[in-house]
PDB file of C-alpha atoms in Angstrom:
ATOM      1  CA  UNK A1011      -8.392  15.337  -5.937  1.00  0.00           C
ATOM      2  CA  UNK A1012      -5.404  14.632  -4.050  1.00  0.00           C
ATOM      3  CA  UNK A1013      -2.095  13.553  -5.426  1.00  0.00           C
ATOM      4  CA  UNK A1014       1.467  12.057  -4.073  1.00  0.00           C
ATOM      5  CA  UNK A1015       4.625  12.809  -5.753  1.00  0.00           C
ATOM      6  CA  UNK A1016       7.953  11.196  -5.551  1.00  0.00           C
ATOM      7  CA  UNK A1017      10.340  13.130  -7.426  1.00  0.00           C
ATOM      8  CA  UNK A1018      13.237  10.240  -6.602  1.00  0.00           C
ATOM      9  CA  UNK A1019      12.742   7.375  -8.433  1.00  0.00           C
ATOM     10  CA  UNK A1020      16.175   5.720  -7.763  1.00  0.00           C
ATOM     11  CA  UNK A1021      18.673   6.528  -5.142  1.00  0.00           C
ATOM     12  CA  UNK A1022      21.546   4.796  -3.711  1.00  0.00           C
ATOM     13  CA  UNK A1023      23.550   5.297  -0.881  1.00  0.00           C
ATOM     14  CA  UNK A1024      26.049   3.688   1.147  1.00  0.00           C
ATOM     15  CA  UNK A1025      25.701   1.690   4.312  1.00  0.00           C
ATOM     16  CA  UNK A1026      26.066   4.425   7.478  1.00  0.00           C
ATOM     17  CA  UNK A1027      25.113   7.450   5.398  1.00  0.00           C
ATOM     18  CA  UNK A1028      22.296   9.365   5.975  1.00  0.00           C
ATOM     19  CA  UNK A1029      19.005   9.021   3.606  1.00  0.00           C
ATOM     20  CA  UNK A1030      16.229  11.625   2.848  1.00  0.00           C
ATOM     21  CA  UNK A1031      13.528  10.719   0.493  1.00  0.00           C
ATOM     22  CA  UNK A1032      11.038  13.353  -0.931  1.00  0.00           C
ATOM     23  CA  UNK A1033       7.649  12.926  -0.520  1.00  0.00           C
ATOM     24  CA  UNK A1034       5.256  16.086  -2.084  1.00  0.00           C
ATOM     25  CA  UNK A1035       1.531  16.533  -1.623  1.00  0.00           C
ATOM     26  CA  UNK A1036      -1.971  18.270  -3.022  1.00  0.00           C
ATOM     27  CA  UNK A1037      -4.702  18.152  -0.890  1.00  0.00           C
ATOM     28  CA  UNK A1038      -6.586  21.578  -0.119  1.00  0.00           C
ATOM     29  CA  UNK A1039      -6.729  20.723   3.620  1.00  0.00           C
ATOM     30  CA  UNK A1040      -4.733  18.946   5.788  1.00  0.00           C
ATOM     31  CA  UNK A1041      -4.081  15.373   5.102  1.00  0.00           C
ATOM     32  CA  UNK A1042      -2.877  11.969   6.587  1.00  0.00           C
ATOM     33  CA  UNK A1043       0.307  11.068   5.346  1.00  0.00           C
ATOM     34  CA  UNK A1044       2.248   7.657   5.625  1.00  0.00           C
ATOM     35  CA  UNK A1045       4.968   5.798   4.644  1.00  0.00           C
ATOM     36  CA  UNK A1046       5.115   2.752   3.676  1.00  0.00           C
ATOM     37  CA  UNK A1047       8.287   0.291   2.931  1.00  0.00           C
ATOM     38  CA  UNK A1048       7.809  -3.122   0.587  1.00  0.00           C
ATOM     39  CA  UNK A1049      11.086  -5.704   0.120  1.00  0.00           C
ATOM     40  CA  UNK A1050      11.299  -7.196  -3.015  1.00  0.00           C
ATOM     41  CA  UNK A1051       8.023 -10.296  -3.264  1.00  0.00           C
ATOM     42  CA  UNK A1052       6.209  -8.731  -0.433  1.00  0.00           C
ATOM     43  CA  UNK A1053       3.368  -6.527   1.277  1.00  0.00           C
ATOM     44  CA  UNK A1054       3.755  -2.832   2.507  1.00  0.00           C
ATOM     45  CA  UNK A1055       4.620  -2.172   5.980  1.00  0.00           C
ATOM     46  CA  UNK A1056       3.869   1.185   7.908  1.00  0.00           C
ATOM     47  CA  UNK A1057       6.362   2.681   8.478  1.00  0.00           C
ATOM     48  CA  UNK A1058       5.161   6.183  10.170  1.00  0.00           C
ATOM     49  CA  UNK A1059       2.247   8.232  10.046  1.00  0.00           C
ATOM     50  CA  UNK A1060       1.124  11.883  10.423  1.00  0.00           C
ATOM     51  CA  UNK A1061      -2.306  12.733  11.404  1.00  0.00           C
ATOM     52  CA  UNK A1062      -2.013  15.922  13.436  1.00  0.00           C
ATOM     53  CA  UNK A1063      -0.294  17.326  16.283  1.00  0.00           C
ATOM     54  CA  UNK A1064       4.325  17.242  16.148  1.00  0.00           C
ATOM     55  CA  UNK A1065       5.122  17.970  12.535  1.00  0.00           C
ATOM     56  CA  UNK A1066       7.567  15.575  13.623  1.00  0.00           C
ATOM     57  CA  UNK A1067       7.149  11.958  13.573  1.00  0.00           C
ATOM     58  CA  UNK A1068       9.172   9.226  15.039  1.00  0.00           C
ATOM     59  CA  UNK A1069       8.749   5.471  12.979  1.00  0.00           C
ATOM     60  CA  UNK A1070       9.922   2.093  13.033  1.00  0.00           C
ATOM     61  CA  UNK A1071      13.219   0.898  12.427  1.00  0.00           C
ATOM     62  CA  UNK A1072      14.779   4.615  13.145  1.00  0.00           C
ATOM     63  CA  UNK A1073      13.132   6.160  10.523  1.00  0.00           C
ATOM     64  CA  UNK A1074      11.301  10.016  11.255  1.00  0.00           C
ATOM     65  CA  UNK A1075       9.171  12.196   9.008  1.00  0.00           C
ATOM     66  CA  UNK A1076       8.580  15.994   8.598  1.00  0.00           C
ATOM     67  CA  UNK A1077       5.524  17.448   7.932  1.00  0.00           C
ATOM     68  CA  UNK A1078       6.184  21.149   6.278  1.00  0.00           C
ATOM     69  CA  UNK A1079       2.605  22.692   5.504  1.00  0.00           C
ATOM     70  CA  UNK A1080       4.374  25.141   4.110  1.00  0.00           C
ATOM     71  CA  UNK A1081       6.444  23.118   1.321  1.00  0.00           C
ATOM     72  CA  UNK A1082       3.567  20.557   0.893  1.00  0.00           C
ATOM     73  CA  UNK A1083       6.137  18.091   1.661  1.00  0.00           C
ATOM     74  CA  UNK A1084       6.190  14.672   3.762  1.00  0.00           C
ATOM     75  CA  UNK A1085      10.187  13.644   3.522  1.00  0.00           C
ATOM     76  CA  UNK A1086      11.642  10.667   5.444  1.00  0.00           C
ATOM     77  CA  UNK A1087      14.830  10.465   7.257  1.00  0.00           C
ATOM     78  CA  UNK A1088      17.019   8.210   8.314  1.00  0.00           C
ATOM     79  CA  UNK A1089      20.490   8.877  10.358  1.00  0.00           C
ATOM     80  CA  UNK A1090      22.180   5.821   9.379  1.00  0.00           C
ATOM     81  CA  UNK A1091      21.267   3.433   6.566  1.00  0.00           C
ATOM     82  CA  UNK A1092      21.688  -0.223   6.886  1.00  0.00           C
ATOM     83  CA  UNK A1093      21.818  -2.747   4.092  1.00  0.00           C
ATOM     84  CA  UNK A1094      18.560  -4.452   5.579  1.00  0.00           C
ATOM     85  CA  UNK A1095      17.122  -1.150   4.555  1.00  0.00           C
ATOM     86  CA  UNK A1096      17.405  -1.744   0.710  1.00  0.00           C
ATOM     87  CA  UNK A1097      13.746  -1.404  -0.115  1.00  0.00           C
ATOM     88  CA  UNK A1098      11.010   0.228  -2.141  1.00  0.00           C
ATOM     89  CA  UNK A1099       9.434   3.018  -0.157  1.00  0.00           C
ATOM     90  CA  UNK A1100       6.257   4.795  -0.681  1.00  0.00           C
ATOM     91  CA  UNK A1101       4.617   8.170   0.360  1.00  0.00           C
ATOM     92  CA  UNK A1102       0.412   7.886   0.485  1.00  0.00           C
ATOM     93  CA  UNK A1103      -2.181  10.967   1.158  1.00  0.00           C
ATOM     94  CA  UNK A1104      -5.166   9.805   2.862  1.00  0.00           C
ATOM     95  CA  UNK A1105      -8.157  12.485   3.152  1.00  0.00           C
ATOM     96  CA  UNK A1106     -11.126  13.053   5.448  1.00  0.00           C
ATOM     97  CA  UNK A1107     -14.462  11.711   4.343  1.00  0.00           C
ATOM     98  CA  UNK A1108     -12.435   9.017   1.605  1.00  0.00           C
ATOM     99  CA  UNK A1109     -11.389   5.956   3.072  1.00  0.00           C
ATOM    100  CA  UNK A1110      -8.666   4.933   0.290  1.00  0.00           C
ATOM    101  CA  UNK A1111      -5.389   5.817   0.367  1.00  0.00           C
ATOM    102  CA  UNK A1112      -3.875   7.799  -2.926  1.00  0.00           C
ATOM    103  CA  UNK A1113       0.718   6.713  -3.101  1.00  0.00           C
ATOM    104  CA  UNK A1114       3.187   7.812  -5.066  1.00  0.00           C
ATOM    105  CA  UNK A1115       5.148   6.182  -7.519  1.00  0.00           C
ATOM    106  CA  UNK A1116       7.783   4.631  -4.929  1.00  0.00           C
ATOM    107  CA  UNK A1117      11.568   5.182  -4.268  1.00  0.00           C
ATOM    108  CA  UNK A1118      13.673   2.598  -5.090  1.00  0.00           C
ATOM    109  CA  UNK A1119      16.628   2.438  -2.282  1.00  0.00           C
ATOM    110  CA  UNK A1120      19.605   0.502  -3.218  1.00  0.00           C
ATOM    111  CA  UNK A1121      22.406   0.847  -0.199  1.00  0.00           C
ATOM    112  CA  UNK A1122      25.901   0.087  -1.270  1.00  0.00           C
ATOM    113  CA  UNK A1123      28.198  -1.837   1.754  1.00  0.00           C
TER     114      UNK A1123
ATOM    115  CA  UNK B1355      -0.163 -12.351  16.026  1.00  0.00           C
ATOM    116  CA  UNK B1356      -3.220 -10.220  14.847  1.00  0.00           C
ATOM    117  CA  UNK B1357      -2.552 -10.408  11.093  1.00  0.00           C
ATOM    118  CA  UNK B1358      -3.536 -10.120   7.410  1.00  0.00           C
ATOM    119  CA  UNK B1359      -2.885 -13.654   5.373  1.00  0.00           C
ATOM    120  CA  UNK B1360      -3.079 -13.699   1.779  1.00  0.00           C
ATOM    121  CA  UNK B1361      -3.568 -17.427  -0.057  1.00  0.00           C
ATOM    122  CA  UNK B1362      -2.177 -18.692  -1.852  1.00  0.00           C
ATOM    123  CA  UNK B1363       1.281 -16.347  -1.939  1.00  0.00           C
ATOM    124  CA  UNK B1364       1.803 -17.356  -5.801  1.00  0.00           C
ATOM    125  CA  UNK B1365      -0.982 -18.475  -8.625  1.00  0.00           C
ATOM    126  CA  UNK B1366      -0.324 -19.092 -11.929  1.00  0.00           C
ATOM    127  CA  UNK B1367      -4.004 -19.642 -14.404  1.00  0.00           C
ATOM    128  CA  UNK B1368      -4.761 -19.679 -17.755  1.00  0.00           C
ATOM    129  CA  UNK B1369      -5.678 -17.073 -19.924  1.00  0.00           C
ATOM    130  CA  UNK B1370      -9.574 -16.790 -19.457  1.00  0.00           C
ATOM    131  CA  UNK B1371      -9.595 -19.514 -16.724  1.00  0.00           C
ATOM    132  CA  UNK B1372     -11.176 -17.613 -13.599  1.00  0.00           C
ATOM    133  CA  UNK B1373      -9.336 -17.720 -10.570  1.00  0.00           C
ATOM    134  CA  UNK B1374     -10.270 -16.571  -6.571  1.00  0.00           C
ATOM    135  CA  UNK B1375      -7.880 -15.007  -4.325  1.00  0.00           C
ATOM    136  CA  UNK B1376      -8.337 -15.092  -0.441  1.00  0.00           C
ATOM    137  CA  UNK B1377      -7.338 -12.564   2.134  1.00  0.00           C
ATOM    138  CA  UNK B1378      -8.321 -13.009   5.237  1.00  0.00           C
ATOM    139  CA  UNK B1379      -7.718 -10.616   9.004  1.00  0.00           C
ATOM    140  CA  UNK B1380      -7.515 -11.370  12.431  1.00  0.00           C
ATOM    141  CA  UNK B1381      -7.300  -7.748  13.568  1.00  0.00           C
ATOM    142  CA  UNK B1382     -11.291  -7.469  13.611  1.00  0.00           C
ATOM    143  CA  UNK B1383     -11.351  -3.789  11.045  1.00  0.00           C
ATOM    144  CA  UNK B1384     -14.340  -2.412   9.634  1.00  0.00           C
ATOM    145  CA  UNK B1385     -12.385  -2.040   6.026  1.00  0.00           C
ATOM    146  CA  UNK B1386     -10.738  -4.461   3.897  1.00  0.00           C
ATOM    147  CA  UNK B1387      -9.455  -3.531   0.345  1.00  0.00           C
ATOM    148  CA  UNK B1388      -8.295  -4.909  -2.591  1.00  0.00           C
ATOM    149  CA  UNK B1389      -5.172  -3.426  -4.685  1.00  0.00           C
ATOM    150  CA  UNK B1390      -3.927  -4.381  -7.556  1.00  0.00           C
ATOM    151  CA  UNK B1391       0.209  -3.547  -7.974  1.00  0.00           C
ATOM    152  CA  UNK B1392       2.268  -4.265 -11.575  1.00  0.00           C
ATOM    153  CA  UNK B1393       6.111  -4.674 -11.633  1.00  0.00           C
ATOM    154  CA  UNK B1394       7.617  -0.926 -10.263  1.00  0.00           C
ATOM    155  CA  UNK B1395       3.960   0.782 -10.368  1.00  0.00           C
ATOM    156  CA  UNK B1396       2.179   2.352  -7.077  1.00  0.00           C
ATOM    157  CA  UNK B1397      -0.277  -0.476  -5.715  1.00  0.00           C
ATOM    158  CA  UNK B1398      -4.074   0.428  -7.716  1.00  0.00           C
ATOM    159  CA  UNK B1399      -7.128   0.534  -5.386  1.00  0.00           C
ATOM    160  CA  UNK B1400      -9.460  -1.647  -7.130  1.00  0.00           C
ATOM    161  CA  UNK B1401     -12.069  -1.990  -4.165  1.00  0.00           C
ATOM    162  CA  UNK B1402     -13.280  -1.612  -0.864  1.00  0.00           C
ATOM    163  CA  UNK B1403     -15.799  -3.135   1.797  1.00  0.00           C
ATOM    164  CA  UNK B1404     -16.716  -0.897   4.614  1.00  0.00           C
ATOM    165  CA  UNK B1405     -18.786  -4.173   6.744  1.00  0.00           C
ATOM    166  CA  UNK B1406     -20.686  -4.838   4.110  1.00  0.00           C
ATOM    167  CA  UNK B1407     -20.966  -1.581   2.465  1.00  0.00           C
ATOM    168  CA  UNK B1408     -19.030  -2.521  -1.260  1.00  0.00           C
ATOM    169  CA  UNK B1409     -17.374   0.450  -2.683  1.00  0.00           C
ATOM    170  CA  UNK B1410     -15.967   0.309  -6.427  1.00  0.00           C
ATOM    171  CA  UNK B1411     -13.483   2.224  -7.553  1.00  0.00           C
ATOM    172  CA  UNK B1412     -14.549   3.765 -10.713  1.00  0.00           C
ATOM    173  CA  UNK B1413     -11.646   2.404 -13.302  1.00  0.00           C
ATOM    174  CA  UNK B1414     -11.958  -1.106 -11.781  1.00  0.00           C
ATOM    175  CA  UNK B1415     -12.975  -3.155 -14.726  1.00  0.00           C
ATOM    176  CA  UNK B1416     -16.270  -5.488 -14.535  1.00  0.00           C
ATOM    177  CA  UNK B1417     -13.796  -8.450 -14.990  1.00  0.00           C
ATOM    178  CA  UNK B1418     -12.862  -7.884 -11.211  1.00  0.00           C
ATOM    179  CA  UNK B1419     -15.372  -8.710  -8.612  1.00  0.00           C
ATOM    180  CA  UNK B1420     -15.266  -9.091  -4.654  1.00  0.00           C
ATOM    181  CA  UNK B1421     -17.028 -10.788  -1.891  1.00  0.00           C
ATOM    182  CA  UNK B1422     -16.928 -10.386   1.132  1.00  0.00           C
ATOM    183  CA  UNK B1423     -19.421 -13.055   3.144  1.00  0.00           C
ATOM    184  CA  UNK B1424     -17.818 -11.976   6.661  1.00  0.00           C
ATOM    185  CA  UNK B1425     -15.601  -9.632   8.706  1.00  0.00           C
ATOM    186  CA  UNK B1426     -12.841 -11.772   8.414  1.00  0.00           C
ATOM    187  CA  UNK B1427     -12.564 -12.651   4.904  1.00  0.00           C
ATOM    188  CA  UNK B1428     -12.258 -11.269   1.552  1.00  0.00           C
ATOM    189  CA  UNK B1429     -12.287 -12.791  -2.258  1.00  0.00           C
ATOM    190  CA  UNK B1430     -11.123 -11.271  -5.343  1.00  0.00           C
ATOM    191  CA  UNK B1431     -12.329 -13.006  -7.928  1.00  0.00           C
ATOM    192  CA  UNK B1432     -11.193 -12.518 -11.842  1.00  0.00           C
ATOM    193  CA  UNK B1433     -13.894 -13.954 -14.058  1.00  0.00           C
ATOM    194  CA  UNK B1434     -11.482 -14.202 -17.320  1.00  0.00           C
ATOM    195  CA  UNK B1435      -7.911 -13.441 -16.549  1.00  0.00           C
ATOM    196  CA  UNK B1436      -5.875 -11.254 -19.212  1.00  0.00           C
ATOM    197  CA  UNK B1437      -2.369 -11.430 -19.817  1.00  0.00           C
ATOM    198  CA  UNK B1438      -2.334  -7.571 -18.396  1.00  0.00           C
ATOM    199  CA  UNK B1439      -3.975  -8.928 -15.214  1.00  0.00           C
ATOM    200  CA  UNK B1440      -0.448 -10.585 -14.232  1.00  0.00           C
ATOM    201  CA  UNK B1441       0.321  -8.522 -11.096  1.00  0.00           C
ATOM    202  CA  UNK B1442       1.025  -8.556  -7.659  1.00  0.00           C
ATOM    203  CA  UNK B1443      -2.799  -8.642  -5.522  1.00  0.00           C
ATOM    204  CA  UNK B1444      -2.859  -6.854  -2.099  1.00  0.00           C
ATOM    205  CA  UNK B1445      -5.053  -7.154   0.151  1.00  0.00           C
ATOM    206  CA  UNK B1446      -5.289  -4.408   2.871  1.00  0.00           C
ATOM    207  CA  UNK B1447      -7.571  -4.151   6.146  1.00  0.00           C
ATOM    208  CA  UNK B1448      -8.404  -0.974   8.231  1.00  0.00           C
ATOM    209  CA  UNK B1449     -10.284   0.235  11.545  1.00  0.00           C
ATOM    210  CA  UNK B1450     -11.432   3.077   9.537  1.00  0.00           C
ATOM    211  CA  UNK B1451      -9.021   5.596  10.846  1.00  0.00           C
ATOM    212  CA  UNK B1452      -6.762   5.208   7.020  1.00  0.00           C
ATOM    213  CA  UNK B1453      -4.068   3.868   8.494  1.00  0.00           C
ATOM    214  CA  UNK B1454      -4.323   0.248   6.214  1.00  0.00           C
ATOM    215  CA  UNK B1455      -2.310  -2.819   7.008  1.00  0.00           C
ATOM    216  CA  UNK B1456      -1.332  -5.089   3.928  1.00  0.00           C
ATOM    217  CA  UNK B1457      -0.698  -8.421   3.736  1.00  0.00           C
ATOM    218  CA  UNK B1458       2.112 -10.071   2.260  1.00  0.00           C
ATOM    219  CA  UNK B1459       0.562 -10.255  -1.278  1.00  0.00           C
ATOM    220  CA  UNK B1460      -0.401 -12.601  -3.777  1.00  0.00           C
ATOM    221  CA  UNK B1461       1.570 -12.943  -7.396  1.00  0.00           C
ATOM    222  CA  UNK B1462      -0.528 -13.451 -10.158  1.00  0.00           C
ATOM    223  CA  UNK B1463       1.011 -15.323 -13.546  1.00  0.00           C
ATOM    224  CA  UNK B1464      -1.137 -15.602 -16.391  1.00  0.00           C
ATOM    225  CA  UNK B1465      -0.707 -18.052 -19.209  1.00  0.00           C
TER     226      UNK B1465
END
């Protein structure tokens, strides 16, 4: 069975810095990967996703991904953070064949002014 | 705007007093599911529809049940609410190609 691990539970950083959170994957073949961002009282929003082709991908609200096959890893990116951007984010494995989505834990982003 | 709307966005019921949540899509997708999220947890798949096609998760307990008399709309229903059932309800909708889009939720309190 698949599985989605967030190592960060809690990170802060301040407003204009750059942000990386860890995303890690099992899956046996190759997998769809999202992310997913939810403010405080509300849904998810998509973010990005990978399904095949650039390892990598270009989101929403200048946020990117990497794919690395090769680390089993999914990690978002963001040049510049920006209070709006104080969020919970999550990293989800979908798989051929299964139409349900398997997340992680969730990062908690708190971005200091 | 081509949405998912959860209703009511808050409900407060009684212990053991059942209660129906709505969700319901204008994007027209094959797949609507229900998750269940507590306070800092991942969101829980509890179910899924596929048209008509009802698909269980396997941990779901019995006291959760769906419906699902359209395309466009989807019920959870809880026949006898828990305290532990307090969460946050999502309801999500795909074409079938895994990428899901949630709605906004709906907050379950318990008393």
């Amino acid at each position: 069975a698949q599985s989605v691990t967030q190592p960060d539970i809690h990170i802060t950083v301040s407003e204009g810095a750059s942000l990386e959170l860890r995303c890690n994957y099992s899956y046996g073949a190759t997998p769809y990967l999202f992310w997913y961002v939810q403010s405080p009282g509300q849904g998810l929003q998509l973010l990005l996703k990978y399904f095949s082709g650039d390892t990598l991908v270009q989101g929403i609200k200048g946020f990117e991904a990497e794919f690395k096959r090769s680390q089993s890893s999914f990690n978002l990116r963001k040049p510049s953070v920006h209070w709006s951007d104080a969020a919970e984010y999550f990293c989800a494995v979908g798989t051929t064949g299964r139409r349900a989505l398997t997340f992680g834990s969730g990062t908690r982003l708190q971005v200091q002014p | 705007d081509a949405m998912v709307i959860q209703n009511p966005r808050y409900q407060v019921t009684q212990f053991g007093k059942p209660v129906t949540l709505s969700c319901s899509q204008t994007l027209n997708h094959n797949v609507m599911y229900w998750y269940q999220q507590k306070s800092s947890q991942a969101p829980k798949l509890l179910f899924h529809y596929y048209d008509k096609d009802f698909n269980n998760e396997a941990d779901t307990p019995d006291n959760f049940q769906s419906r699902r008399p359209n395309t466009s709309f989807c019920f959870l229903d809880i026949r006898s609410p828990g305290l532990g059932d307090a969460a946050m309800y999502l309801c999500a909708t795909s074409p079938g190609t895994d990428t899901q889009y949630f709605g906004p939720g709906t907050r379950l309190t318990v008393l």
